Short mmCIF file of C-alpha atoms and ligand atoms in Angstrom, two decimals:
data_model
loop_
_atom_site.label_atom_id
_atom_site.label_comp_id
_atom_site.label_asym_id
_atom_site.label_seq_id
_atom_site.Cartn_x
_atom_site.Cartn_y
_atom_site.Cartn_z
CA MET N 146 9.37 9.69 32.57
CA SER N 147 7.44 11.12 29.58
CA ILE N 148 5.60 8.90 27.10
CA LEU N 149 8.24 9.80 24.53
CA GLN N 150 11.05 8.62 26.79
CA ARG N 151 9.21 5.42 27.70
CA LEU N 152 8.57 4.57 24.04
CA GLU N 153 12.15 5.37 23.07
CA ARG N 154 13.43 3.12 25.84
CA GLU N 155 11.09 0.28 24.87
CA LEU N 156 11.38 0.45 21.07
CA GLY N 157 14.68 2.25 20.49
CA ALA N 158 14.93 5.94 19.58
CA ASP N 159 15.20 5.20 15.84
CA ARG N 160 11.64 3.86 15.80
CA ILE N 161 10.15 7.00 17.33
CA VAL N 162 9.40 10.15 15.37
CA GLY N 163 9.26 12.83 18.04
CA PRO N 164 8.94 16.62 18.35
CA GLY N 165 11.29 18.53 16.06
CA HIS N 166 11.58 15.60 13.65
CA GLU N 167 10.86 16.71 10.07
CA ARG N 168 8.58 13.68 9.52
CA LEU N 169 6.25 14.30 12.48
CA GLU N 170 4.00 16.50 10.31
CA ASP N 171 3.40 13.52 7.99
CA TYR N 172 1.37 11.88 10.74
CA SER N 173 -0.88 14.92 11.16
CA ARG N 174 -2.89 14.40 7.95
CA ASP N 175 -4.24 11.78 5.59
CA GLU N 176 -6.14 11.88 2.27
CA SER N 177 -9.29 13.31 3.83
CA PRO N 178 -10.52 16.73 2.67
CA LEU N 179 -10.01 18.35 6.10
CA PRO N 180 -8.11 21.64 6.17
CA GLU N 181 -7.04 21.00 9.80
CA THR N 182 -3.96 19.00 10.74
CA TYR N 183 -3.47 17.11 14.00
CA VAL N 184 0.14 16.80 15.07
CA PRO N 185 0.71 13.91 17.51
CA GLU N 186 3.16 14.01 20.40
CA CYS N 187 5.11 11.32 18.59
CA ALA N 188 4.74 8.45 16.12
CA ALA N 189 5.91 4.92 16.94
CA LEU N 190 6.97 3.01 13.82
CA VAL N 191 6.63 -0.54 15.09
CA GLU N 192 8.25 -3.47 13.30
CA THR N 193 6.87 -6.39 15.32
CA THR N 194 3.71 -7.50 17.08
CA GLU N 195 5.54 -7.27 20.40
CA GLN N 196 6.42 -3.65 19.74
CA ALA N 197 2.82 -2.81 18.78
CA ALA N 198 1.63 -4.50 21.97
CA ALA N 199 4.23 -2.59 24.01
CA VAL N 200 3.00 0.74 22.62
CA LEU N 201 -0.58 -0.14 23.56
CA ARG N 202 0.52 -1.23 27.04
CA ILE N 203 2.49 1.94 27.69
CA CYS N 204 -0.28 4.20 26.35
CA LEU N 205 -2.81 2.59 28.66
CA GLU N 206 -0.47 2.79 31.65
CA ASP N 207 0.20 6.47 30.97
CA LYS N 208 -3.39 7.21 29.90
CA VAL N 209 -2.26 8.62 26.56
CA PRO N 210 -4.48 8.43 23.43
CA VAL N 211 -3.12 6.23 20.67
CA THR N 212 -4.16 6.29 17.00
CA PRO N 213 -3.32 3.37 14.69
CA ARG N 214 -2.20 4.24 11.16
CA GLY N 215 -1.44 2.27 8.01
CA ALA N 216 -0.27 4.08 4.88
CA GLY N 217 -2.25 7.26 5.63
CA SER N 218 -4.30 6.89 2.44
CA GLY N 219 -7.63 6.95 4.27
CA MET N 220 -10.23 9.44 3.07
CA VAL N 221 -12.19 10.09 6.26
CA GLY N 222 -9.56 11.09 8.82
CA GLY N 223 -9.65 7.69 10.55
CA ALA N 224 -5.88 7.77 11.20
CA LEU N 225 -5.70 11.35 12.47
CA PRO N 226 -4.62 11.80 16.11
CA VAL N 227 -7.44 14.18 16.98
CA ARG N 228 -6.70 14.00 20.71
CA GLY N 229 -2.93 14.15 20.28
CA GLY N 230 -0.85 11.43 21.94
CA VAL N 231 0.82 8.66 19.98
CA VAL N 232 0.39 7.51 16.40
CA LEU N 233 1.08 3.79 16.12
CA SER N 234 2.19 3.25 12.53
CA THR N 235 2.39 -0.21 10.97
CA GLU N 236 4.14 1.10 7.82
CA LYS N 237 7.29 -0.88 8.65
CA MET N 238 5.52 -4.23 9.11
CA THR N 239 5.93 -5.19 5.47
CA ALA N 240 6.65 -8.91 5.41
CA ILE N 241 4.73 -11.28 3.16
CA LYS N 242 5.26 -14.30 5.38
CA GLU N 243 3.64 -16.94 3.22
CA ILE N 244 1.82 -17.44 -0.08
CA ASP N 245 0.35 -20.91 -0.35
CA PRO N 246 -1.28 -21.60 -3.76
CA ASN N 247 -2.46 -25.04 -2.58
CA ASP N 248 -4.29 -23.87 0.51
CA LEU N 249 -5.20 -20.65 -1.34
CA VAL N 250 -4.11 -18.49 1.57
CA ALA N 251 -1.41 -15.94 2.32
CA VAL N 252 -0.10 -14.61 5.61
CA VAL N 253 0.95 -10.97 5.61
CA GLU N 254 1.91 -8.13 7.88
CA PRO N 255 -0.36 -5.07 7.80
CA GLY N 256 2.10 -2.62 6.21
CA VAL N 257 2.36 -4.50 2.91
CA VAL N 258 1.27 -2.24 0.03
CA THR N 259 -1.80 -3.86 -1.55
CA GLY N 260 -0.54 -3.56 -5.14
CA ARG N 261 2.82 -5.17 -4.22
CA PHE N 262 0.96 -8.00 -2.51
CA GLN N 263 -1.19 -8.57 -5.60
CA GLU N 264 1.93 -8.75 -7.77
CA ALA N 265 3.57 -11.27 -5.43
CA VAL N 266 0.43 -13.38 -5.31
CA GLU N 267 -0.02 -13.33 -9.10
CA ALA N 268 3.63 -14.30 -9.57
CA ALA N 269 2.74 -17.40 -7.55
CA GLY N 270 -0.16 -18.13 -9.95
CA VAL N 271 -3.01 -17.05 -7.66
CA PHE N 272 -5.15 -13.96 -7.22
CA TYR N 273 -6.12 -11.47 -4.48
CA PRO N 274 -9.12 -9.51 -5.82
CA PRO N 275 -9.64 -6.49 -3.48
CA ASP N 276 -8.40 -3.49 -5.48
CA PRO N 277 -8.95 -0.09 -3.87
CA ALA N 278 -8.11 2.70 -6.33
CA SER N 279 -5.17 3.64 -4.08
CA LEU N 280 -3.63 0.16 -4.37
CA GLU N 281 -0.26 1.57 -5.41
CA TYR N 282 0.24 3.14 -1.99
CA CYS N 283 -2.44 1.92 0.46
CA SER N 284 -1.63 -0.94 2.84
CA ILE N 285 -3.45 -4.21 3.29
CA GLY N 286 -3.82 -3.64 7.05
CA GLY N 287 -5.51 -0.31 6.37
CA ASN N 288 -7.75 -2.05 3.83
CA ALA N 289 -8.80 -4.50 6.55
CA ALA N 290 -9.27 -1.72 9.12
CA THR N 291 -11.66 0.11 6.78
CA ASN N 292 -13.04 -2.96 4.99
CA ALA N 293 -11.95 -1.34 1.73
CA GLY N 294 -13.70 -2.13 -1.53
CA GLY N 295 -12.68 -1.23 -5.07
CA PRO N 296 -13.94 -1.81 -8.62
CA ARG N 297 -13.63 -5.61 -8.52
CA ALA N 298 -15.85 -5.79 -5.43
CA PHE N 299 -18.73 -6.05 -7.88
CA LYS N 300 -17.83 -9.65 -8.69
CA TYR N 301 -15.42 -10.62 -5.96
CA GLY N 302 -16.58 -8.80 -2.82
CA VAL N 303 -14.73 -6.49 -0.42
CA THR N 304 -11.73 -6.95 1.88
CA ARG N 305 -13.88 -8.55 4.61
CA ASP N 306 -14.63 -11.44 2.24
CA TYR N 307 -10.90 -12.25 2.05
CA VAL N 308 -9.78 -11.97 5.67
CA LEU N 309 -9.80 -15.43 7.25
CA GLY N 310 -7.73 -14.87 10.36
CA LEU N 311 -6.18 -12.03 12.31
CA GLU N 312 -3.60 -11.32 14.95
CA VAL N 313 -4.59 -8.19 16.83
CA ALA N 314 -2.74 -6.19 19.49
CA LEU N 315 -5.26 -4.95 22.03
CA MET N 316 -5.31 -1.87 24.21
CA GLY N 317 -3.21 -2.72 27.26
CA GLY N 318 -0.83 -4.97 25.35
CA GLU N 319 -2.62 -8.33 25.06
CA VAL N 320 -2.25 -10.10 21.68
CA LEU N 321 -5.25 -12.03 20.33
CA ARG N 322 -5.25 -14.49 17.45
CA CYS N 323 -8.68 -15.18 15.95
CA GLY N 324 -10.20 -16.72 12.83
CA ARG N 325 -8.69 -19.52 10.75
CA ARG N 326 -6.70 -20.46 7.67
CA THR N 327 -9.23 -22.99 6.40
CA ALA N 328 -11.87 -22.34 3.74
CA LYS N 329 -14.60 -22.97 6.31
CA GLY N 330 -14.71 -22.92 10.11
CA VAL N 331 -17.42 -22.09 12.64
CA THR N 332 -15.99 -22.98 16.02
CA SER N 333 -15.76 -19.47 17.42
CA TYR N 334 -17.84 -16.33 17.24
CA ASP N 335 -16.76 -14.36 14.18
CA LEU N 336 -14.38 -11.99 15.90
CA VAL N 337 -12.59 -11.38 12.60
CA ALA N 338 -15.73 -9.67 11.31
CA GLY N 339 -15.69 -7.62 14.51
CA PHE N 340 -12.22 -6.23 13.81
CA VAL N 341 -12.45 -5.75 10.04
CA GLY N 342 -13.96 -2.36 9.27
CA THR N 343 -13.72 -0.99 12.81
CA GLU N 344 -11.08 1.53 11.72
CA GLY N 345 -8.59 0.76 14.45
CA THR N 346 -11.03 1.50 17.25
CA PHE N 347 -11.04 -2.07 18.64
CA GLY N 348 -7.41 -3.12 18.21
CA VAL N 349 -4.37 -2.94 15.94
CA ILE N 350 -4.06 -5.62 13.26
CA THR N 351 -0.52 -7.04 13.32
CA GLU N 352 -0.91 -10.05 11.02
CA MET N 353 -3.53 -11.25 8.56
CA CYS N 354 -4.31 -14.59 6.97
CA VAL N 355 -6.13 -13.85 3.71
CA LYS N 356 -8.00 -15.97 1.22
CA LEU N 357 -6.74 -16.21 -2.36
CA VAL N 358 -8.61 -17.42 -5.43
CA PRO N 359 -7.44 -19.06 -8.66
CA LYS N 360 -6.09 -16.52 -11.11
CA PRO N 361 -8.57 -15.91 -13.95
CA PRO N 362 -7.01 -17.06 -17.25
CA ALA N 363 -7.88 -13.82 -19.06
CA ALA N 364 -9.60 -10.48 -18.64
CA ALA N 365 -10.95 -7.80 -20.96
CA THR N 366 -12.34 -4.29 -20.60
CA VAL N 367 -15.42 -2.81 -22.26
CA LEU N 368 -15.93 0.93 -22.15
CA GLY N 369 -19.23 2.56 -23.18
CA VAL N 370 -19.35 6.30 -23.75
CA PHE N 371 -22.71 8.00 -23.20
CA ALA N 372 -24.09 11.47 -23.78
CA ASP N 373 -24.90 12.03 -20.11
CA VAL N 374 -24.81 10.45 -16.71
CA ALA N 375 -28.53 9.62 -16.76
CA GLY N 376 -27.97 7.52 -19.91
CA ALA N 377 -25.02 5.78 -18.26
CA GLY N 378 -27.13 5.07 -15.17
CA VAL N 379 -29.89 3.54 -17.29
CA ALA N 380 -27.29 1.35 -19.06
CA ILE N 381 -26.00 0.09 -15.70
CA GLU N 382 -29.45 -0.74 -14.41
CA ALA N 383 -30.28 -2.47 -17.71
CA LEU N 384 -27.17 -4.67 -17.49
CA LEU N 385 -28.01 -5.59 -13.91
CA LYS N 386 -31.64 -6.38 -14.80
CA HIS N 387 -30.55 -8.66 -17.63
CA GLY N 388 -28.28 -10.65 -15.37
CA VAL N 389 -24.99 -9.52 -16.94
CA ARG N 390 -22.42 -9.87 -14.18
CA PRO N 391 -19.07 -8.41 -15.19
CA THR N 392 -16.16 -8.24 -12.73
CA VAL N 393 -16.41 -4.48 -12.62
CA LEU N 394 -19.21 -2.02 -13.41
CA GLU N 395 -18.06 1.57 -12.99
CA ILE N 396 -19.44 4.96 -13.90
CA ALA N 397 -17.82 8.39 -14.37
CA ASP N 398 -19.55 11.65 -15.28
CA LYS N 399 -18.47 14.53 -17.50
CA ALA N 400 -16.62 16.45 -14.76
CA SER N 401 -14.63 13.30 -13.93
CA ILE N 402 -13.82 12.70 -17.60
CA GLU N 403 -12.68 16.30 -18.05
CA ALA N 404 -10.38 15.98 -15.03
CA ILE N 405 -8.48 13.10 -16.66
CA ARG N 406 -8.91 13.90 -20.36
CA ALA N 407 -5.50 15.54 -20.82
CA LYS N 408 -3.63 12.84 -18.86
CA SER N 409 -5.41 9.84 -20.30
CA ARG N 410 -3.74 7.75 -22.98
CA TYR N 411 -7.22 6.60 -23.96
CA ARG N 412 -8.72 9.42 -26.08
CA PHE N 413 -12.23 10.18 -24.85
CA PRO N 414 -14.62 11.42 -27.58
CA ALA N 415 -15.09 15.20 -27.41
CA ASN N 416 -18.81 14.87 -26.61
CA ALA N 417 -18.37 12.25 -23.87
CA GLY N 418 -20.85 13.07 -21.09
CA ALA N 419 -20.36 9.89 -19.06
CA ILE N 420 -18.71 6.50 -19.28
CA VAL N 421 -19.57 3.03 -18.10
CA LEU N 422 -16.53 0.86 -17.57
CA CYS N 423 -16.87 -2.93 -17.42
CA GLU N 424 -14.34 -5.66 -16.91
CA VAL N 425 -14.99 -9.32 -17.66
CA ASP N 426 -12.74 -12.24 -16.74
CA GLY N 427 -12.70 -16.00 -17.10
CA ASP N 428 -11.91 -18.37 -19.94
CA ALA N 429 -11.60 -16.92 -23.43
CA ASP N 430 -14.98 -18.17 -24.77
CA ALA N 431 -17.07 -16.98 -21.85
CA MET N 432 -15.25 -13.69 -21.92
CA GLU N 433 -15.90 -13.18 -25.61
CA ARG N 434 -19.62 -13.86 -25.12
CA ALA N 435 -19.87 -11.47 -22.15
CA MET N 436 -18.04 -8.73 -24.06
CA GLU N 437 -20.39 -9.11 -27.01
CA ARG N 438 -23.45 -8.95 -24.79
CA ILE N 439 -22.27 -5.85 -22.98
CA GLY N 440 -21.22 -4.15 -26.25
CA MET N 441 -24.64 -4.89 -27.80
CA SER N 442 -26.50 -3.56 -24.75
CA PHE N 443 -24.44 -0.38 -24.83
CA ASP N 444 -25.23 0.07 -28.54
CA GLU N 445 -28.93 -0.53 -27.98
CA LEU N 446 -28.93 1.99 -25.14
CA GLY N 447 -27.51 4.70 -27.37
CA ALA N 448 -23.81 4.64 -26.53
CA LEU N 449 -21.82 7.23 -28.49
CA ASP N 450 -18.87 4.88 -28.62
CA VAL N 451 -17.93 1.40 -27.39
CA LEU N 452 -14.35 0.23 -26.87
CA ALA N 453 -13.58 -3.44 -26.27
CA ALA N 454 -10.01 -3.84 -25.05
CA THR N 455 -8.33 -7.21 -24.70
CA GLU N 456 -4.69 -6.14 -25.09
CA PRO N 457 -3.02 -5.59 -21.69
CA ALA N 458 -1.57 -2.21 -22.74
CA GLU N 459 -4.92 -0.90 -23.95
CA ARG N 460 -6.65 -2.13 -20.79
CA ARG N 461 -3.93 -0.58 -18.63
CA ASN N 462 -4.51 2.79 -20.32
CA VAL N 463 -8.22 2.73 -19.54
CA TRP N 464 -7.60 1.64 -15.94
CA GLU N 465 -4.87 4.17 -15.37
CA ALA N 466 -7.31 6.86 -16.47
CA ARG N 467 -9.98 5.55 -14.08
CA ARG N 468 -7.60 5.43 -11.13
CA LEU N 469 -6.50 9.01 -11.80
CA ILE N 470 -9.98 10.49 -11.44
CA SER N 471 -9.83 11.13 -7.70
CA SER N 472 -6.32 12.63 -7.62
CA SER N 473 -6.98 14.68 -10.79
CA LEU N 474 -10.10 16.25 -9.32
CA LYS N 475 -8.08 17.01 -6.19
CA GLU N 476 -5.42 18.73 -8.29
CA ALA N 477 -7.98 20.70 -10.28
CA TYR N 478 -9.98 22.10 -7.34
CA ARG N 479 -8.97 23.75 -4.07
CA ILE N 480 -11.67 21.84 -2.20
CA LYS N 481 -12.90 18.33 -2.96
CA VAL N 482 -15.24 16.78 -0.44
CA ASN N 483 -15.36 13.21 -1.70
CA GLU N 484 -17.96 10.85 -0.36
CA ASP N 485 -18.83 7.22 -0.99
CA ILE N 486 -22.51 6.73 -0.36
CA CYS N 487 -24.03 3.40 -1.34
CA VAL N 488 -27.63 2.85 -2.43
CA PRO N 489 -29.50 -0.32 -3.37
CA ARG N 490 -28.60 -1.30 -6.92
CA GLY N 491 -32.05 -0.56 -8.31
CA ARG N 492 -31.87 3.04 -7.05
CA ILE N 493 -28.76 4.20 -8.92
CA VAL N 494 -30.65 6.29 -11.47
CA GLN N 495 -32.70 7.92 -8.70
CA MET N 496 -29.58 8.68 -6.69
CA LEU N 497 -27.85 10.23 -9.69
CA ALA N 498 -30.89 12.46 -10.23
CA ARG N 499 -30.86 13.47 -6.55
CA VAL N 500 -27.19 14.43 -6.77
CA ASP N 501 -27.95 16.56 -9.84
CA GLN N 502 -30.74 18.31 -7.96
CA ILE N 503 -28.52 18.93 -4.91
CA ALA N 504 -25.84 20.43 -7.17
CA ALA N 505 -28.45 22.71 -8.75
CA ASP N 506 -29.99 23.71 -5.39
CA THR N 507 -26.69 24.41 -3.63
CA GLY N 508 -24.77 25.79 -6.60
CA ILE N 509 -21.90 23.41 -5.72
CA PRO N 510 -20.52 21.45 -8.69
CA ILE N 511 -20.56 17.72 -7.88
CA ALA N 512 -18.49 15.22 -9.86
CA VAL N 513 -19.75 11.65 -9.67
CA PHE N 514 -17.83 8.47 -10.39
CA GLY N 515 -17.38 5.08 -8.79
CA HIS N 516 -18.59 1.59 -8.35
CA ALA N 517 -22.08 2.00 -9.74
CA GLY N 518 -22.69 -1.73 -10.08
CA ASP N 519 -22.61 -1.88 -6.29
CA GLY N 520 -24.67 1.30 -5.99
CA ASN N 521 -21.50 2.83 -4.48
CA LEU N 522 -21.03 6.35 -5.86
CA HIS N 523 -18.22 8.79 -5.17
CA THR N 524 -19.87 12.19 -5.03
CA ASN N 525 -17.22 14.92 -5.06
CA LEU N 526 -18.34 18.39 -4.01
CA LEU N 527 -15.95 20.81 -5.64
CA SER N 528 -14.93 24.40 -5.03
CA GLN N 529 -12.19 26.87 -5.91
CA GLU N 530 -12.83 28.87 -2.75
CA ASP N 531 -10.47 29.16 0.21
CA PRO N 532 -10.37 25.83 2.11
CA ALA N 533 -9.40 27.70 5.29
CA ASP N 534 -12.63 29.74 5.23
CA PRO N 535 -15.00 28.16 7.79
CA ALA N 536 -18.08 29.53 5.97
CA VAL N 537 -17.01 27.76 2.79
CA GLN N 538 -16.38 24.50 4.66
CA LYS N 539 -19.78 24.81 6.33
CA ARG N 540 -21.49 25.20 2.97
CA MET N 541 -19.63 22.23 1.44
CA TRP N 542 -20.49 19.94 4.34
CA ALA N 543 -24.10 21.10 4.31
CA GLY N 544 -24.15 19.93 0.67
CA ALA N 545 -22.55 16.62 1.68
CA LYS N 546 -25.21 16.22 4.37
CA GLN N 547 -27.93 16.56 1.75
CA ILE N 548 -26.28 13.76 -0.22
CA PHE N 549 -26.07 11.54 2.87
CA ALA N 550 -29.73 12.23 3.65
CA ALA N 551 -30.79 11.41 0.08
CA ALA N 552 -28.83 8.13 0.14
CA VAL N 553 -30.43 7.11 3.44
CA GLU N 554 -33.87 8.06 2.15
CA LEU N 555 -33.33 5.73 -0.81
CA GLY N 556 -32.48 2.87 1.56
CA GLY N 557 -28.73 3.39 1.33
CA THR N 558 -25.81 4.16 3.62
CA LEU N 559 -23.31 6.97 4.28
CA SER N 560 -20.27 4.92 3.38
CA GLY N 561 -19.79 1.96 1.08
CA GLU N 562 -16.02 1.67 1.47
CA HIS N 563 -14.11 4.64 2.90
CA GLY N 564 -15.47 4.36 6.44
CA ILE N 565 -16.78 6.93 8.92
CA GLY N 566 -13.59 8.05 10.69
CA LEU N 567 -13.73 11.69 11.65
CA THR N 568 -15.38 13.38 8.68
CA LYS N 569 -18.63 11.41 8.55
CA ARG N 570 -19.02 11.03 12.32
CA PRO N 571 -21.37 14.04 12.61
CA TYR N 572 -23.79 12.39 10.17
CA VAL N 573 -24.04 8.86 11.58
CA GLU N 574 -27.32 9.66 13.29
CA LEU N 575 -28.93 10.27 9.89
CA GLU N 576 -28.67 6.51 9.36
CA GLN N 577 -28.38 4.76 12.72
CA SER N 578 -30.82 4.61 15.60
CA PRO N 579 -29.77 5.73 19.12
CA GLN N 580 -30.17 2.09 20.15
CA LEU N 581 -27.76 0.86 17.46
CA ILE N 582 -25.25 3.56 18.40
CA GLU N 583 -25.49 2.65 22.09
CA TRP N 584 -24.86 -1.05 21.39
CA GLN N 585 -21.80 -0.11 19.35
CA HIS N 586 -20.51 1.98 22.27
CA ARG N 587 -20.91 -1.05 24.52
CA TRP N 588 -19.03 -3.22 22.03
CA LYS N 589 -16.25 -0.67 21.73
CA ALA N 590 -16.01 -0.48 25.54
CA LEU N 591 -15.36 -4.23 25.68
CA TRP N 592 -12.10 -3.83 23.74
CA ASP N 593 -11.20 -0.36 24.89
CA PRO N 594 -12.78 0.50 28.24
CA SER N 595 -10.44 3.47 28.70
CA GLY N 596 -11.58 5.02 25.38
CA LEU N 597 -7.96 5.83 24.53
CA LEU N 598 -7.74 3.80 21.30
CA ASN N 599 -8.40 5.96 18.24
CA PRO N 600 -10.69 8.29 20.20
CA GLY N 601 -13.11 10.67 18.52
CA LYS N 602 -13.82 8.39 15.58
CA ARG N 603 -16.80 6.57 14.08
CA LEU N 604 -19.35 6.77 16.89
CA PRO N 605 -21.08 10.00 17.87
CA GLU N 606 -20.59 10.91 21.57
CA ARG N 607 -22.50 8.60 23.85
CA GLN N 608 -25.91 9.93 24.86
CA LYS N 609 -26.43 10.17 28.60
CA ARG N 610 -28.94 7.51 29.58
CA CYS N 611 -31.94 8.87 31.52
CA THR N 612 -31.04 6.78 34.58
CA GLU N 613 -27.59 8.41 34.84
C1 MLT U 2008 -11.91 5.45 -5.98
O1 MLT U 2008 -12.69 4.53 -6.21
O2 MLT U 2008 -11.27 6.04 -6.87
C2 MLT U 2008 -11.75 5.92 -4.56
O3 MLT U 2008 -12.29 5.00 -3.66
C3 MLT U 2008 -12.53 7.17 -4.43
C4 MLT U 2008 -11.95 8.41 -4.09
O4 MLT U 2008 -10.75 8.61 -4.21
O5 MLT U 2008 -12.74 9.30 -3.73
ZN1 ZN U 2009 -13.83 3.76 -4.64
#
């Protein structure tokens, strides 16, 4: 019996997207900049933990590769079935099982869209801070798999900081529950940390217990417009040095502003060369003081314009514009290789200068925006050339490699939030020692000795040891 027949028999034919089905193509791509697509043999749209476990059991028995997938919003090809086989999609596991404002926890299935979850949580008077820019369509399970960040990570931390407990379906069909629902707890090794951010290479998350926090009573947005990105970088470092800790501290350069100018309800000044976007939250008095301090710093540092927005509609306009940057650049250019390097906070200005130099040296325009307060910059290498031309792709990725190398040289890392997946896998060795890579292979082999779970991702091929 073929894998398709076995899965249809186990899950029911209506949960399997097989050959000839118009939707099968959907599982061959994600939001990564790769021109290639990878069509799986079939996709299994599981609705329960038992079904997810059954898929993993059958795939191991039949020695078929299996690639977990959330909403497909990943930017590094982590959910692409590069070796064919089965895509295990959690898009139909969408239950919010519990929101408990007293315990400050919620229990959710992985397919819940992050933005919907935030709305549900806020309706219950509590708050779930992780806010990836794709929150309108990404799923919370995918956020956990990649340890997604977002603008509010500056004050509140990333997804890992909110995952207390997990249920995970393992290769072969075992189901493991780990972690806790208490605020503290140290009785087991931190296996939760071992699953969050491993991009579906260790197991498939089927349920999450997440931490909530009290909902801030109010929030406001301060936007500083600067003549150029160097001025914006200096403003960010100055705020950080003077201990100003907003919720959000974002940057966007001229190319990013131009990409959203026509769509934005906020009217950017004509000479805007860069913006710094801050958010403050808390009680009204503290917020007022923080806004004043940020506004004054921006003025002192030569801002062309400062907007302080407290009205929800005005704030929404600014945020909508920010969230549109990535998709607008993608619409405007035929190729957009978007990266998410992260450097130590004190090195932001240096990193911005290095990106400028790389753009000049390679002749590739690079738009920069992102979570500058965390040192986490989205560098977007842009081109109007043919994405299917291998020579063009080679040149773009050579430019990306220079950015990775510069980030590592400044004490930073290849990825602050998108993950390694497929696209950054060839560059891992720029940052990690052979020893570190080998230990990760050993760790991976503990959960997936057959190597069939999300193969071809994250780790470079294992080096042959000299004794072998
Ligand atoms: C964002 O912050 O907008 C995304 O993480 C970056 C991207 O889409 O490249
Ligand atoms: Zn981002």
